[in-house]
Coordinates of C-alpha atoms in Angstrom, one line a residue:
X1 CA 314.4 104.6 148.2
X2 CA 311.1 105.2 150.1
X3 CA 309.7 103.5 146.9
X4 CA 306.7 100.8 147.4
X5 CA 307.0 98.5 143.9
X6 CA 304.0 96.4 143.1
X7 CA 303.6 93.8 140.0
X8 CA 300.5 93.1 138.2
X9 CA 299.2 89.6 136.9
X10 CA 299.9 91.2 133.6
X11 CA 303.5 92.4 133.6
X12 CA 302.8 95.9 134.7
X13 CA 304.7 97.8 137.3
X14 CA 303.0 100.2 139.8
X15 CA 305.2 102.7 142.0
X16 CA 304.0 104.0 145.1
X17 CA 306.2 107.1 146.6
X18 CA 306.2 106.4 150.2
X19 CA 306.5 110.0 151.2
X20 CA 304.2 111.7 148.8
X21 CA 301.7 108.7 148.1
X22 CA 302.0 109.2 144.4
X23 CA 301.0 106.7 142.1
X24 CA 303.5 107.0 139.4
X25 CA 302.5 107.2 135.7
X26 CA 304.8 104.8 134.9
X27 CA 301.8 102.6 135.5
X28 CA 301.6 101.1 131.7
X29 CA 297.9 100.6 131.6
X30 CA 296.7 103.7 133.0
X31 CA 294.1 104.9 130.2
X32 CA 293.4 108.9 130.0
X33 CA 289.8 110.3 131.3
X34 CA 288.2 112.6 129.0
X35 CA 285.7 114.0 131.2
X36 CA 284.2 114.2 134.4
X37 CA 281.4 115.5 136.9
X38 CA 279.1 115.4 139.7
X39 CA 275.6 115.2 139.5
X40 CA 272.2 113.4 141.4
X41 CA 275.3 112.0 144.2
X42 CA 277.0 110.5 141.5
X43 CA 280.2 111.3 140.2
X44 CA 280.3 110.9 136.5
X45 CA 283.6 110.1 134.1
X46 CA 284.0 109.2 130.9
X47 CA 286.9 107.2 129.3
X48 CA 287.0 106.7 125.8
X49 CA 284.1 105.4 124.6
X50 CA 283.0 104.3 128.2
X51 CA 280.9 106.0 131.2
X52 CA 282.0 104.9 134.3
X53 CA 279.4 106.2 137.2
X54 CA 280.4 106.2 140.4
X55 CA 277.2 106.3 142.4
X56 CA 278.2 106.0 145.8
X57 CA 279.9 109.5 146.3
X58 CA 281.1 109.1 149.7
X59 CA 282.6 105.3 149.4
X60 CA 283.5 104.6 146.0
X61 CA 281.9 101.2 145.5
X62 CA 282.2 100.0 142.4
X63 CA 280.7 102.2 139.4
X64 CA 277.9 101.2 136.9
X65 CA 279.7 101.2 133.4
X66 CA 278.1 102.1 130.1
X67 CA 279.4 101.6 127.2
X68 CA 278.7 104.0 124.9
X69 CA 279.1 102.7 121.6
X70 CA 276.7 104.8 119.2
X71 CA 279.6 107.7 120.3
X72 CA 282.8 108.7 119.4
X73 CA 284.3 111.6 121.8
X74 CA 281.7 111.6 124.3
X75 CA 281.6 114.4 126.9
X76 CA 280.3 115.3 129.7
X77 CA 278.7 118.8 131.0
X78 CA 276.8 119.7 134.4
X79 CA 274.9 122.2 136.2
X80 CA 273.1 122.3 139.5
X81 CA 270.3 121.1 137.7
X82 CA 270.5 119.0 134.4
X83 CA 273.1 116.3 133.4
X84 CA 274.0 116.1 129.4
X85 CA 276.5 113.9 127.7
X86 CA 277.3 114.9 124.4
X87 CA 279.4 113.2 121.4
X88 CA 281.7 116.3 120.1
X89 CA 281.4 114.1 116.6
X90 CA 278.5 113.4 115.7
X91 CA 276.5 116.0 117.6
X92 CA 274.3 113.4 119.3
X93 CA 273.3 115.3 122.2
X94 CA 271.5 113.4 125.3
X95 CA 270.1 114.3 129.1
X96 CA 270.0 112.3 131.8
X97 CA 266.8 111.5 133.9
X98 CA 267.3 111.1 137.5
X99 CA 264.6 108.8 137.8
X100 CA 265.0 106.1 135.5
X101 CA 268.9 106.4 136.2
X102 CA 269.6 106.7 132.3
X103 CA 269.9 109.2 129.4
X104 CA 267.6 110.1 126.3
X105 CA 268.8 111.5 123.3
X106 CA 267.3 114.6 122.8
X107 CA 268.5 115.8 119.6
X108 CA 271.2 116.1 117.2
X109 CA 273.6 118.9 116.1
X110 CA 274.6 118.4 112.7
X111 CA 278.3 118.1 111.9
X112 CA 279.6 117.9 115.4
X113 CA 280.1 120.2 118.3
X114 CA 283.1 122.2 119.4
X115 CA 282.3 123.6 122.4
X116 CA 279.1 122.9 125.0
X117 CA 277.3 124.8 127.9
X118 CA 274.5 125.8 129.7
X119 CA 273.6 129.4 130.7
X120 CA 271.0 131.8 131.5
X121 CA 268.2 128.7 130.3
X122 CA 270.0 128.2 126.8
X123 CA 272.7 125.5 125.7
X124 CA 275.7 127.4 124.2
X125 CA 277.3 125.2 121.1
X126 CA 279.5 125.6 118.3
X127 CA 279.3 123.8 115.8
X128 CA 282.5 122.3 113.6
X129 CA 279.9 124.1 110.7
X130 CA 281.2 127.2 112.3
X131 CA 278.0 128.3 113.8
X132 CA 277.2 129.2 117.3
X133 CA 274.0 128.5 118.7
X134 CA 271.4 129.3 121.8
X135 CA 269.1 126.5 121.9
X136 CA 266.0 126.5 124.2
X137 CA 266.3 124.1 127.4
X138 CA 262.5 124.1 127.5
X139 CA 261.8 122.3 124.0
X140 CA 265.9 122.3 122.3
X141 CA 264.7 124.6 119.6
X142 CA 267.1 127.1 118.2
X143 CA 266.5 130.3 119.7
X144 CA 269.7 132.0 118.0
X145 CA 272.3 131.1 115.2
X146 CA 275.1 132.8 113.9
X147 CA 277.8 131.9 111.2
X148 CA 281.2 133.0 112.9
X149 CA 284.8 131.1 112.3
X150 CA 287.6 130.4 114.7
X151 CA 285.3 130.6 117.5
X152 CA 287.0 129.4 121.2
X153 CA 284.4 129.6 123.8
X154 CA 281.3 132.1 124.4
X155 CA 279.2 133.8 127.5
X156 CA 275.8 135.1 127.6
X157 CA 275.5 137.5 130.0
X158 CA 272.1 139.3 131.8
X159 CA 271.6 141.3 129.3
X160 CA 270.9 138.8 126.5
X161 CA 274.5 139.7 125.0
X162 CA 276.0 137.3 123.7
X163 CA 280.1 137.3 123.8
X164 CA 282.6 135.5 121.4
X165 CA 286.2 134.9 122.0
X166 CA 288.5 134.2 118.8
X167 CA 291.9 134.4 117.4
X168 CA 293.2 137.8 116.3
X169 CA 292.8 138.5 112.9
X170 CA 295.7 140.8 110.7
X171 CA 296.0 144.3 112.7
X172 CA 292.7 144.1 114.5
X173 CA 293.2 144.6 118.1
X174 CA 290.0 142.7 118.9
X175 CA 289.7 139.2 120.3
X176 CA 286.0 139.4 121.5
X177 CA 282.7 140.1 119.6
X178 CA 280.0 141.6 121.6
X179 CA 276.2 140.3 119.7
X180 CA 273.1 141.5 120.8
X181 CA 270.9 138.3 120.6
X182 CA 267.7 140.1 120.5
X183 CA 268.5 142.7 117.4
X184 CA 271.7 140.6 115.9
X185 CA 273.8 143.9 116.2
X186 CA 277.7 142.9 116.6
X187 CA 280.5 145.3 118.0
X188 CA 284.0 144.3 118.1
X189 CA 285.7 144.7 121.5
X190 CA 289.7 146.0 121.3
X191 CA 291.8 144.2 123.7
X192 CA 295.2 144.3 122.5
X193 CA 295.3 140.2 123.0
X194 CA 296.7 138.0 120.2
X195 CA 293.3 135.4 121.5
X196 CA 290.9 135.2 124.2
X197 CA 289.9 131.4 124.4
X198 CA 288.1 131.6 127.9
X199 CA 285.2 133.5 129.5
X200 CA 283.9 132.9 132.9
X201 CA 280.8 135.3 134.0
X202 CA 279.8 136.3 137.8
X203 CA 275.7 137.1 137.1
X204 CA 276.0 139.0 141.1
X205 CA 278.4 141.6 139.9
X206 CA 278.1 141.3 135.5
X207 CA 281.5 140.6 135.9
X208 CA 282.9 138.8 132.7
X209 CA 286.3 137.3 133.2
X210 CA 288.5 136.4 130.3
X211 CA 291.6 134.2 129.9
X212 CA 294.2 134.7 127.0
X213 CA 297.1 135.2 126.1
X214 CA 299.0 138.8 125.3
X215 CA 302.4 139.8 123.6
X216 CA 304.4 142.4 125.9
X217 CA 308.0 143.6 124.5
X218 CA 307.6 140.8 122.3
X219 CA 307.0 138.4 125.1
X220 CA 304.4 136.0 125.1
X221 CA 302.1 136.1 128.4
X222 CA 299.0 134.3 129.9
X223 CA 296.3 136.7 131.4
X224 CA 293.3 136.8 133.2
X225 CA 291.0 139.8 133.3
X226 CA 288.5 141.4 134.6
X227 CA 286.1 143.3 132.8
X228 CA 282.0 144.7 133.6
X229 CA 279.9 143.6 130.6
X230 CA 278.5 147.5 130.0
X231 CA 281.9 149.0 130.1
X232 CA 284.5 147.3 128.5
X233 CA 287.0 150.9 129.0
X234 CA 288.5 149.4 132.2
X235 CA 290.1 145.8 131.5
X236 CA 292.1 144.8 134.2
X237 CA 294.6 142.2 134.8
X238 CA 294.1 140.2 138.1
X239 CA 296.6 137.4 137.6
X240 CA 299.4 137.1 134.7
X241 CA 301.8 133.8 133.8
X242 CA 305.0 134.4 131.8
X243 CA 304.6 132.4 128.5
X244 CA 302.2 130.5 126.8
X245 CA 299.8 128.6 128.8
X246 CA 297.8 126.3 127.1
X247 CA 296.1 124.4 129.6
X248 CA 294.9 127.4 132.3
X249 CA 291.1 127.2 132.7
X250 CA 288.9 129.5 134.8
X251 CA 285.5 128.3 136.1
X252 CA 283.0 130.4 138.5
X253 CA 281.5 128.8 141.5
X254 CA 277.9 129.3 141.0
X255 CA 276.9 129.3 144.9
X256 CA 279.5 132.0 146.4
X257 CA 280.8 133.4 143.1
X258 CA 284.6 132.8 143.4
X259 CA 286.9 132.2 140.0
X260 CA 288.8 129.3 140.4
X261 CA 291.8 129.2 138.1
X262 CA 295.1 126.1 137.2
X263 CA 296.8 129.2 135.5
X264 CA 300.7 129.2 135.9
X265 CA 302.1 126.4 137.6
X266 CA 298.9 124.2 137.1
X267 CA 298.0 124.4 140.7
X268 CA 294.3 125.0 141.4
X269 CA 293.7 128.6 143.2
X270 CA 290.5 130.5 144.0
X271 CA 290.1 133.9 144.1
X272 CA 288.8 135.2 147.0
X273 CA 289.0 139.2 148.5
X274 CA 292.7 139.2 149.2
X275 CA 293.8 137.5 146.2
X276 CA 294.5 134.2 144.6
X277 CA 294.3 131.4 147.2
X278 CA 295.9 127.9 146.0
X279 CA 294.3 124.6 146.9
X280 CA 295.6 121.3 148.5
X281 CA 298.6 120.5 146.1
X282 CA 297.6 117.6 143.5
X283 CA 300.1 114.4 142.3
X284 CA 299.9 115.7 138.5
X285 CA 299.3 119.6 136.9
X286 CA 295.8 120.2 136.7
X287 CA 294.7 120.7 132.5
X288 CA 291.1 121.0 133.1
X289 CA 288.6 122.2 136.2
X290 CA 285.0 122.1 136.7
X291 CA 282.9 123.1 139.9
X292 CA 279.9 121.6 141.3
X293 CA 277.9 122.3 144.6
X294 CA 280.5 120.9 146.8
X295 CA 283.3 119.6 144.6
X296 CA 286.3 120.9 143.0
X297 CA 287.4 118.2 139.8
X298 CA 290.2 118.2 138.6
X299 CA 291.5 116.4 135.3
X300 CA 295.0 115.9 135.5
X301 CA 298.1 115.6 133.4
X302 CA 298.3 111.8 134.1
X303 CA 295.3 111.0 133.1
X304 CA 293.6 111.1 136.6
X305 CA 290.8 112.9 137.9
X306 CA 291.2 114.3 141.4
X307 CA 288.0 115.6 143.5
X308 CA 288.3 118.3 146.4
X309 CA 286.6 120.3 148.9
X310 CA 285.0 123.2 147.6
X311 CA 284.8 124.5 151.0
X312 CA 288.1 123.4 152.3
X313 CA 290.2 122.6 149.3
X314 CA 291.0 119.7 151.0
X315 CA 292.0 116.4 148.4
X316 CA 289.2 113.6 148.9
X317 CA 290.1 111.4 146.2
X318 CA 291.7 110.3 142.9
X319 CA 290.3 108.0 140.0
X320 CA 292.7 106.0 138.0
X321 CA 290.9 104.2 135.0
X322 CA 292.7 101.4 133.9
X323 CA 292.2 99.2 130.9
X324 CA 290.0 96.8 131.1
X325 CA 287.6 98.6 132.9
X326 CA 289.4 98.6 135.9
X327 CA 289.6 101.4 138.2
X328 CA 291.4 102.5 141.8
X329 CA 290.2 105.2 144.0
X330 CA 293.0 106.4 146.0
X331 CA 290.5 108.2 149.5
X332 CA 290.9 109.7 153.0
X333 CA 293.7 108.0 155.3
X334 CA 295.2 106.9 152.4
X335 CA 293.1 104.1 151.5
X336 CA 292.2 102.9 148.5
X337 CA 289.0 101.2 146.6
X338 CA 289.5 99.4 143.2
X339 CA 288.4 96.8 141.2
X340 CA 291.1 93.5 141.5
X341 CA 293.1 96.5 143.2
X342 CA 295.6 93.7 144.2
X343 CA 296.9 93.3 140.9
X344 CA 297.9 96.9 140.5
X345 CA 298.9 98.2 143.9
X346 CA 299.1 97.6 147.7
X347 CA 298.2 100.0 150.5
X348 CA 299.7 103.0 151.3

């Protein structure tokens, strides 16, 4: 059956598809990665309560593992620059230093955090209190605070405007609100969505793009659009899924610029001058992307994490965390790396 079986010390079966070199989910003890990233040549993941860091990039030697135990959903979230991990429950909110290989609580969000970013030299949180915050990277004061419910991401833009995507509420044809940070003024943006759970923002062109989801002839749709921050008059659709897509994402690349989107079919495609460009094709549907300087990552619907090219799109690897913090690194030529490897699957 082109079908390579393998059986673990413990009772589990491992299938290998000879053809596709698929590592098959019926794997029993593959355990689900919550987040991931790249940062200081290290890639980053985190798996229930544990950190797993990776710090040879190019090799995949064994990682360093943490075990995070003063968290409960910890998360990770990178820029070019800075490294936090975050606990979503309790609002413990830490950075990482470089130089002493570790992080340092720097302060804590009361009552948890929804959603996390960085932007524009502000962290962007909610908080499960139901109020969104700018808080100063220089000294983590709050620079901005605002009570608003039902809140599903946010974007500051050049400008110092501050964006909100929500649910829409009764006959209101708006799904964004448009703050001004610096007087607290609010407008309400119409666009005829039933929610807009996504912004991405291109600084270069003030582009804000926004993914939600639209009723047309009383059929349900997925939408991304394209809209300048001063003149929100011309929304436009670039790329539109039949039905309700709850797992597309949309991320900018920060160094060219280019939206990178799972929307549809899961399948990770950048958007380029001609149009929407897919990737190298991945084992499981993508349900989360994030972009770093010269990586594509990629949490998938098995659990996995795969990392590609940013330049290429080519696949470099995938991460499998197992339990008992074991781990296989499926690479290039269709090698592997693991930890007791031999216990969970042979070469391919």
């Amino acid at each position: 059956q082109n079908k390579i079986y393998a059986g673990g010390a413990d009772g589990n079966i491992t299938v290998v598809d000879n053809f596709s070199d698929v590592i098959s989910t019926e794997m029993a003890n593959l355990q689900s990665i919550s987040s991931s990233t790249y940062f200081d040549m290290s890639f980053f993941v985190t798996s229930g309560k544990t950190l797993y860091i990776f710090e040879n990039s190019e090799n995949f030697t064994s990682p360093k593992i943490v075990e995070l135990e003063m968290m409960t959903t910890p998360l990770l979230y990178a820029t070019k620059d800075l490294l936090f991990l975050y606990d979503k429950s309790s609002g413990i909110v830490t950075k990482y230093s470089p130089a002493e290989k570790s992080f340092k609580k720097v302060y804590k969000a009361e009552g948890g955090i929804e959603f996390f970013k960085v932007q524009n030299g502000f962290i962007i949180q909610y908080l499960r209190s139901n109020y969104i915050q700018l808080v100063n990277l220089s000294d983590f004061s709050i620079y901005f605070d605002y009570r608003a419910t039902n809140i599903r991401d946010a974007i500051l833009t050049n400008s110092g405007n501050l964006y909100l995507g929500y649910n829409r509420v009764g006959d209101s044809n708006s799904t964004i609100l448009m703050i001004n940070t610096g007087s607290g003024e609010s407008i309400q943006v119409d666009t005829n969505e039933q929610v807009t759970y996504q912004f991405a923002y291109n600084p270069n062109t003030d582009t804000i793009y926004t993914l939600g989801l639209e009723n047309v002839d009383n059929q349900t749709r997925t939408v991304i659009k394209a809209i300048n921050s001063e003149d929100w008059t011309t929304p436009r659709a670039i790329f539109v899924a039949d039905g309700e897509d709850n797992s597309a994402r949309i991320e900018i690349d920060t160094e060219n610029y280019y939206l990178y989107t799972n929307i549809g079919d899961g399948t990770i495609k950048i958007l380029k001058w001609m149009g929407f460009t897919p990737v190298e094709n991945i084992s499981e549907n993508s349900l989360k992307i994030s972009l770093h300087t010269n990586f594509i990552l990629s949490t998938n619907g098995n659990g996995s994490i795969t990392i590609f090219d940013i330049f290429s799109g080519k696949k470099i690897a995938e991460i499998y965390i197992l339990k008992d913090k074991q781990w296989i690194a499926t690479i290039k030529d269709n090698k592997y790396k693991s930890d007791q490897a031999q216990d969970f699957v042979i070469n391919f």
